[in-house]
mmCIF file of C-alpha atoms in Angstrom:
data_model
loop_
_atom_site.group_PDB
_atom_site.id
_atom_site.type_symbol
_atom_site.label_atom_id
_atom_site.label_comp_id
_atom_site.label_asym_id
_atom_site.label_seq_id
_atom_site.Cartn_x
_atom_site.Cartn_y
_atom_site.Cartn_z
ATOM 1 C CA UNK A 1 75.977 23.645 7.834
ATOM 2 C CA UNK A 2 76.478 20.666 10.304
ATOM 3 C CA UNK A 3 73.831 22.037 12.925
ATOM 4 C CA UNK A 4 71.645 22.531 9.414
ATOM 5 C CA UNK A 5 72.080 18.625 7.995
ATOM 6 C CA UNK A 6 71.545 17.341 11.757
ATOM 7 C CA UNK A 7 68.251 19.771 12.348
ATOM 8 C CA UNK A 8 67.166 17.974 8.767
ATOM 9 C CA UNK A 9 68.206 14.452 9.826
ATOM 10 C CA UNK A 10 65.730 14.932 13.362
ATOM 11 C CA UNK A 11 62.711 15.587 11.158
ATOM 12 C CA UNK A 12 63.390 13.115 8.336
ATOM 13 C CA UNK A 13 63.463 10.358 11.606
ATOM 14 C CA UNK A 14 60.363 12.079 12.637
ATOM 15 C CA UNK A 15 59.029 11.079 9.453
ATOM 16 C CA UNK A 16 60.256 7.646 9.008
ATOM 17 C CA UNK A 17 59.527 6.633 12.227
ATOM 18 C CA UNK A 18 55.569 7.799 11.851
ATOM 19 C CA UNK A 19 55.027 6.180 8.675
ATOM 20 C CA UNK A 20 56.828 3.052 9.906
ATOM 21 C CA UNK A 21 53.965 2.994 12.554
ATOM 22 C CA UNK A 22 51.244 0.364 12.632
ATOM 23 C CA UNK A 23 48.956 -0.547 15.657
ATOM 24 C CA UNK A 24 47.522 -3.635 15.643
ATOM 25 C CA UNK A 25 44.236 -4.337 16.816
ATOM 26 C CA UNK A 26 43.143 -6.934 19.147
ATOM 27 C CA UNK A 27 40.147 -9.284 18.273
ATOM 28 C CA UNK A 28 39.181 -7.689 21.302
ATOM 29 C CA UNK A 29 38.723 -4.181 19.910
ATOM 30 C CA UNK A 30 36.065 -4.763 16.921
ATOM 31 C CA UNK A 31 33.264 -2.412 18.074
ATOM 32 C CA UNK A 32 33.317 1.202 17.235
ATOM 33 C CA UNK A 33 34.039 2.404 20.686
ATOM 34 C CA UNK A 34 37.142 0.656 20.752
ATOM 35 C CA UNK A 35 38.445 1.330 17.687
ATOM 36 C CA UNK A 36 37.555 5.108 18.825
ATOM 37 C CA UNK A 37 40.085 4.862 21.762
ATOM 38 C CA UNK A 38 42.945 3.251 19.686
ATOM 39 C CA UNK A 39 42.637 5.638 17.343
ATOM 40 C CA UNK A 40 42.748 8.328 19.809
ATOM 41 C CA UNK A 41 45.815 6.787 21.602
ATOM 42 C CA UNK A 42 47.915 7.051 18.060
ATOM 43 C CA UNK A 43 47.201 10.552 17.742
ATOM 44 C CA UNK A 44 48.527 11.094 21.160
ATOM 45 C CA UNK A 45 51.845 9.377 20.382
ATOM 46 C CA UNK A 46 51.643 10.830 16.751
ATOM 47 C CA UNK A 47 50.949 14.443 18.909
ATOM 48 C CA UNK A 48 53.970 13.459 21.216
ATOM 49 C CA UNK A 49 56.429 12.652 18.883
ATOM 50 C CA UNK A 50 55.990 15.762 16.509
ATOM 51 C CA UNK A 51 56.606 17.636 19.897
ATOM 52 C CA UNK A 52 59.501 15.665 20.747
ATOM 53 C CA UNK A 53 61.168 16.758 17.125
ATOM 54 C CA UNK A 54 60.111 20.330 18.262
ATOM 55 C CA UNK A 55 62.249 20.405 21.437
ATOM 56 C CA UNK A 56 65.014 18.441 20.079
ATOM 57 C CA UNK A 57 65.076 21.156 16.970
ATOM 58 C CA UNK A 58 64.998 24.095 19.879
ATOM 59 C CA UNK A 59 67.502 22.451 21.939
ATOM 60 C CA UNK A 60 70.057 21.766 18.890
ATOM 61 C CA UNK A 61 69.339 25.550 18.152
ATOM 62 C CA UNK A 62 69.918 26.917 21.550
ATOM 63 C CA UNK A 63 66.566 28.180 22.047
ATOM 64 C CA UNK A 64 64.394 27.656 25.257
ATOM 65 C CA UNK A 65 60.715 27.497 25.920
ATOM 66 C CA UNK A 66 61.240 30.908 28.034
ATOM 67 C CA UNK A 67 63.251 32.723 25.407
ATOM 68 C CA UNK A 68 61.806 35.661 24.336
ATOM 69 C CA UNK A 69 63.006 35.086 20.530
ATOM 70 C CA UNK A 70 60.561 32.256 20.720
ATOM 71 C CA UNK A 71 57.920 35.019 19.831
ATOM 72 C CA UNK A 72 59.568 34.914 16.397
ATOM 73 C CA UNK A 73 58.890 31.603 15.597
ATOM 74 C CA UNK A 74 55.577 29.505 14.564
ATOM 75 C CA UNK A 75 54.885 28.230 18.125
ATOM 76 C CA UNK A 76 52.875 29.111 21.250
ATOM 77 C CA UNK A 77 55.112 27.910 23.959
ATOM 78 C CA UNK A 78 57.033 26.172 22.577
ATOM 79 C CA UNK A 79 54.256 24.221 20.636
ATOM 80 C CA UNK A 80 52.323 24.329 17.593
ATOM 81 C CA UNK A 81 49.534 26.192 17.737
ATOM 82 C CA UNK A 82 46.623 24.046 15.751
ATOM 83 C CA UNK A 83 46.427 20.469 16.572
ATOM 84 C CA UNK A 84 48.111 18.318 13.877
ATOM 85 C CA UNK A 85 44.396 16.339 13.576
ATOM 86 C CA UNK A 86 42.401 19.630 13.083
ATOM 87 C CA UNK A 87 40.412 19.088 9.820
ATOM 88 C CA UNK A 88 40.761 22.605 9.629
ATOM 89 C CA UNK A 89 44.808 22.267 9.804
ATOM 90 C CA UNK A 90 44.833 20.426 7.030
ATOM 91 C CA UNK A 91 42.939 23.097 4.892
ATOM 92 C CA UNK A 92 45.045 25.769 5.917
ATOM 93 C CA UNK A 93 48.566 23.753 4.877
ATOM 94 C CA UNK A 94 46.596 23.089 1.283
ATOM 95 C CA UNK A 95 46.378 19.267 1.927
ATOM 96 C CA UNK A 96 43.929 16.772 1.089
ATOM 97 C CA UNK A 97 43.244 13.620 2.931
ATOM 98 C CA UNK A 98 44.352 10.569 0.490
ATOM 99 C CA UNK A 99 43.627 6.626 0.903
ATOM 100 C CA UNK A 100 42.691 7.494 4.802
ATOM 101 C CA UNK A 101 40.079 9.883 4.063
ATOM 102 C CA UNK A 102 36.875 6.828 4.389
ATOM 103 C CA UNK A 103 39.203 6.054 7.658
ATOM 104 C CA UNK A 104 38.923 9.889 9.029
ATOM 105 C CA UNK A 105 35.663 10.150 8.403
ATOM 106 C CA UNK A 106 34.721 7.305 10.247
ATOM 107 C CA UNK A 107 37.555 6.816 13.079
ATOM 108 C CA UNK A 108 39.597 9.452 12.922
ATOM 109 C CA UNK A 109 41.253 12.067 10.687
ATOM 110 C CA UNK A 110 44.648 11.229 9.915
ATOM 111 C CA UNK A 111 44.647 7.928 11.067
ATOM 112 C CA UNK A 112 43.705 4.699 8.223
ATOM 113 C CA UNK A 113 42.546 1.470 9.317
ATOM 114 C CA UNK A 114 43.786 -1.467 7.276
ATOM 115 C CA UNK A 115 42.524 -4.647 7.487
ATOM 116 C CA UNK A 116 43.975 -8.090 5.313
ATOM 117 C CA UNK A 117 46.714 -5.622 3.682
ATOM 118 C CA UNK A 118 43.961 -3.398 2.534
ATOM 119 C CA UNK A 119 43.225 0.276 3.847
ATOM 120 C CA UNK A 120 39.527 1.098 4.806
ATOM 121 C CA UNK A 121 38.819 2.394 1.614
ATOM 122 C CA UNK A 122 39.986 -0.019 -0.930
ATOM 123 C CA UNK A 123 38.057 -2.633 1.826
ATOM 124 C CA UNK A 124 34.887 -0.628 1.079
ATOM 125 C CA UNK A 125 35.313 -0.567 -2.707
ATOM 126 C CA UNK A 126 35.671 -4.156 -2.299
ATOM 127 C CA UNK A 127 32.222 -4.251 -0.418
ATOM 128 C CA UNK A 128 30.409 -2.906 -2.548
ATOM 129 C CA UNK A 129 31.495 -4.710 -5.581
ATOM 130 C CA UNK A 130 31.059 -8.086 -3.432
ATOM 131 C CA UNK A 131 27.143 -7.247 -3.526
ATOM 132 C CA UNK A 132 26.802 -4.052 -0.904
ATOM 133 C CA UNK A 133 28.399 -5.302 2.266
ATOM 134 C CA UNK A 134 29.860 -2.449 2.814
ATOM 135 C CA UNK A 135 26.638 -0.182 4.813
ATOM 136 C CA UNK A 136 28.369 2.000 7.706
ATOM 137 C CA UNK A 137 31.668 1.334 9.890
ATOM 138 C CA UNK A 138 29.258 0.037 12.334
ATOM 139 C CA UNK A 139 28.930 -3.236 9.832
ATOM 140 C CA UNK A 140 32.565 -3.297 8.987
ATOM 141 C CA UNK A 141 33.447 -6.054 12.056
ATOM 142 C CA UNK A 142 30.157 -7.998 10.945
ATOM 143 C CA UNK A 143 29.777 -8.384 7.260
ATOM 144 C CA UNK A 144 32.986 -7.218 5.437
ATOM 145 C CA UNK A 145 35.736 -8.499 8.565
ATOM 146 C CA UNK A 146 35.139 -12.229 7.508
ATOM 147 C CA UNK A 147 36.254 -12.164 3.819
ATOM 148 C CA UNK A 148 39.080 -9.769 4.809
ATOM 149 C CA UNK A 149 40.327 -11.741 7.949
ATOM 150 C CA UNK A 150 43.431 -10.844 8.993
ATOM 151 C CA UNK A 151 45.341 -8.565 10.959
ATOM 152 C CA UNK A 152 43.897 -5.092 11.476
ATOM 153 C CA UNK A 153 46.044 -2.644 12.256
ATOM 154 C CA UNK A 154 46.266 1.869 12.205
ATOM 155 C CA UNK A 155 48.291 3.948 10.371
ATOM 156 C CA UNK A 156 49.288 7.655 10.153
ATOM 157 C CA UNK A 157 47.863 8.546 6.718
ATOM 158 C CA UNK A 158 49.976 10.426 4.444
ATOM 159 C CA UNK A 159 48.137 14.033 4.879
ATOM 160 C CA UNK A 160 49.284 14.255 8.424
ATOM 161 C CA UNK A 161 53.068 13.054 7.108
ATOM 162 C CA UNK A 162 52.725 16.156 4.583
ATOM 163 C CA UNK A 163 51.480 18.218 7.450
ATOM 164 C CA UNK A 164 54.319 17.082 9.743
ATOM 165 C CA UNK A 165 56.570 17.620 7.238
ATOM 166 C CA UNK A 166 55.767 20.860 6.452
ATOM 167 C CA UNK A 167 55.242 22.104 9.830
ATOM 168 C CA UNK A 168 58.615 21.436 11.048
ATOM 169 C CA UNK A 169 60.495 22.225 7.666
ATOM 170 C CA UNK A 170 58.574 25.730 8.533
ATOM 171 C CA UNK A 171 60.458 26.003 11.725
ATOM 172 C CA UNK A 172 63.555 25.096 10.386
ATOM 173 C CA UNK A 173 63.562 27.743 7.587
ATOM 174 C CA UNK A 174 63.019 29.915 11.037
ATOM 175 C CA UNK A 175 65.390 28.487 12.892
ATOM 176 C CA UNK A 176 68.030 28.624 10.614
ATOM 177 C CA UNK A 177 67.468 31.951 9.481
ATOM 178 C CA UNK A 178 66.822 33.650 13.483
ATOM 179 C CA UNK A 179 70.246 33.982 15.187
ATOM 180 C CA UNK A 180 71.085 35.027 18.611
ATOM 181 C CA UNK A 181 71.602 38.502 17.654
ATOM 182 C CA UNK A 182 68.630 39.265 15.615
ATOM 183 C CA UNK A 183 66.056 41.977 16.517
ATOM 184 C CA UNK A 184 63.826 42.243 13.238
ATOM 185 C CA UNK A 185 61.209 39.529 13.101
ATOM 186 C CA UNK A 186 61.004 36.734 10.808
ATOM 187 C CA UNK A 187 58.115 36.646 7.859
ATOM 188 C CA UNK A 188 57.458 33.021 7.591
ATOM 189 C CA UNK A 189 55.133 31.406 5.511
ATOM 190 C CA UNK A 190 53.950 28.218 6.882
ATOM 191 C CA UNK A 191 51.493 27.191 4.317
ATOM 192 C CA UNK A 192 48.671 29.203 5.550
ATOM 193 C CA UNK A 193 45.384 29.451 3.068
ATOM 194 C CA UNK A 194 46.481 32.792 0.519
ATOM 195 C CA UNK A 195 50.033 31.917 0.829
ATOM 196 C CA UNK A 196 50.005 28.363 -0.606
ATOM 197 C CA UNK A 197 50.751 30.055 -4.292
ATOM 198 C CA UNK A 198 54.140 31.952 -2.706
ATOM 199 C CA UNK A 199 55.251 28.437 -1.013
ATOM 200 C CA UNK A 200 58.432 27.843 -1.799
ATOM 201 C CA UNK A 201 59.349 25.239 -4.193
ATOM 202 C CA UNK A 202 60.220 22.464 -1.590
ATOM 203 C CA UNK A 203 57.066 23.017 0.850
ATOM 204 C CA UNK A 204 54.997 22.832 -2.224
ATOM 205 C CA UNK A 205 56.694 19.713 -3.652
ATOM 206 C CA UNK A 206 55.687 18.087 0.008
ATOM 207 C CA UNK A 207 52.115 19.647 -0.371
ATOM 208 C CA UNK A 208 51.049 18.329 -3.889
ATOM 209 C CA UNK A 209 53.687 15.734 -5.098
ATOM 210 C CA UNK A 210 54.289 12.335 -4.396
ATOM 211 C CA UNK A 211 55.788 11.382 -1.489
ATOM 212 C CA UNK A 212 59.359 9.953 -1.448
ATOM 213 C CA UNK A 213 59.635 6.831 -1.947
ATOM 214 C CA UNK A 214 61.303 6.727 1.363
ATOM 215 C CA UNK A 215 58.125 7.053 2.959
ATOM 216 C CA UNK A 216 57.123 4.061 1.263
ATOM 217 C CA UNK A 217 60.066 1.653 2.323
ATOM 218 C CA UNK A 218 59.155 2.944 5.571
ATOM 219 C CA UNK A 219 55.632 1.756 5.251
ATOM 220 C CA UNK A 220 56.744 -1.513 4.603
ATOM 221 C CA UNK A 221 59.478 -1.857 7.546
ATOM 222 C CA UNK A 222 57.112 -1.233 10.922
ATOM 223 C CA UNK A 223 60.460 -2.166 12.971
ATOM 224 C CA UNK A 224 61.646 1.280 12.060
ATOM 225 C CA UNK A 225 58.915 2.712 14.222
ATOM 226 C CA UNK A 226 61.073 1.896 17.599
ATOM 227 C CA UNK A 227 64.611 0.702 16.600
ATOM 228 C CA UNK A 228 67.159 1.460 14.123
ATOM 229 C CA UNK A 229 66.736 -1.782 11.162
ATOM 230 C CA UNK A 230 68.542 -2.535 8.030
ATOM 231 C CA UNK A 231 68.514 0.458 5.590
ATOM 232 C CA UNK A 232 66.854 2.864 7.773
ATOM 233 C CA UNK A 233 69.430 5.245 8.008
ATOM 234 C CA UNK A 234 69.205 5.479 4.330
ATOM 235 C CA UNK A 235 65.664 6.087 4.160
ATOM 236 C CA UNK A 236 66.773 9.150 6.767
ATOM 237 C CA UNK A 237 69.023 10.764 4.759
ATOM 238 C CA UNK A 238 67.057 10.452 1.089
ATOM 239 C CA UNK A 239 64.212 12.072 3.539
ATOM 240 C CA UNK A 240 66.755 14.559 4.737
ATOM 241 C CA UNK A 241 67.809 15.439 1.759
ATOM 242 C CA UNK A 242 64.260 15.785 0.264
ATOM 243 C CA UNK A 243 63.585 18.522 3.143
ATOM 244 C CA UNK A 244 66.738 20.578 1.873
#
């Protein structure tokens, strides 16, 4: 039960820590290409981190990359198999990209630009009721970026925190259910396209429902991306618990 809570407590700190997350941008990085390459560098740390949960979860369940039980469980090597930005991941876990989906279309899946306290897509909705500013991302920096001044910064949108979440509350229902000594393998269903309608009840709550509202105190506390801050260990264990 303790090895169980403390498994739950890695990915809820996972989760907290990604939404927390914002990159600013420098004035500096206002064409297209730029953008492009920040975007690309959060994925890699989003990417990194996810991992990071995976080993942690193996370690705390005595399992190593070169274990043959590790056959049994939803990884190749140790990792997940379909990259965590794959549109095509998304489909297959049954989730839809929300207020990032104008920002993955035009950056990068997963990841939302907001600019002034606004995500990309309210910030185009604005455009166009302004009189049509808003034309392509190439005009963002030009026409919309001087009414909406302000600090631009990227976010993990909450389809990959639903597909994190999901992923490694998958391996934990593994985990937790492959000892040492077992020799049958495991069924698992990990949210694969047919199997979405068999989920069970807590993977589909984190498919369909809205988040907890621990995710959102974590939006609004970007400290708790590197360092423990006030009332983060709270937002942990109501995260925690939500994953039980």
């Amino acid at each position: 039960a303790a090895r169980r809570e403390a498994a739950r407590r890695l990915v809820a700190e996972l989760l907290v820590e990604l939404a927390a997350r914002r990159d600013r941008l420098a004035d500096s990085e206002d064409d297209e290409a730029a953008l492009q390459v920040a975007v690309e560098r959060l994925r890699a740390d989003v990417r990194s981190r996810e991992q990071a949960c995976v080993d942690a979860l193996l370690r705390l369940y005595r399992f190593r990359t070169d274990d043959a039980r590790m056959a049994d469980l939803p990884l190749a090597d140790g990792r997940w198999d379909d990259d965590l930005f794959n549109p095509e991941t998304l489909r297959q876990m049954g989730v839809r990209l929300g207020t990032g989906a104008a920002a993955g279309a035009a950056a990068g899946v997963g990841i939302d630009l907001m600019t002034g306290g606004l995500t990309l897509g309210a910030a185009a909705a604005l455009g166009a009721i302004a009189g049509g500013l808003w034309q392509t991302f190439g005009h963002y920096g030009e026409r919309l970026a001087a009414k909406l001044r302000g600090r631009r910064e990227l976010t993990v949108d909450d389809a990959i925190l639903r597909i994190v979440a999901l992923r490694q509350r998958s391996l934990l229902v593994a985990l937790d259910g492959r000892g040492h000594a077992a020799v049958k393998p495991i069924e698992l269903d990990a949210g694969r396209e047919g199997a979405a309608a068999n989920a069970d009840p807590v993977s589909a709550r984190w498919r369909k429902d809205a988040l907890p509202d621990a995710i959102g105190r974590a939006r609004a506390h970007p400290e708790w991306a590197e360092a423990d801050g006030s009332h983060k260990d709270e937002a942990i264990a109501e995260l925690a618990r939500a994953l039980a």
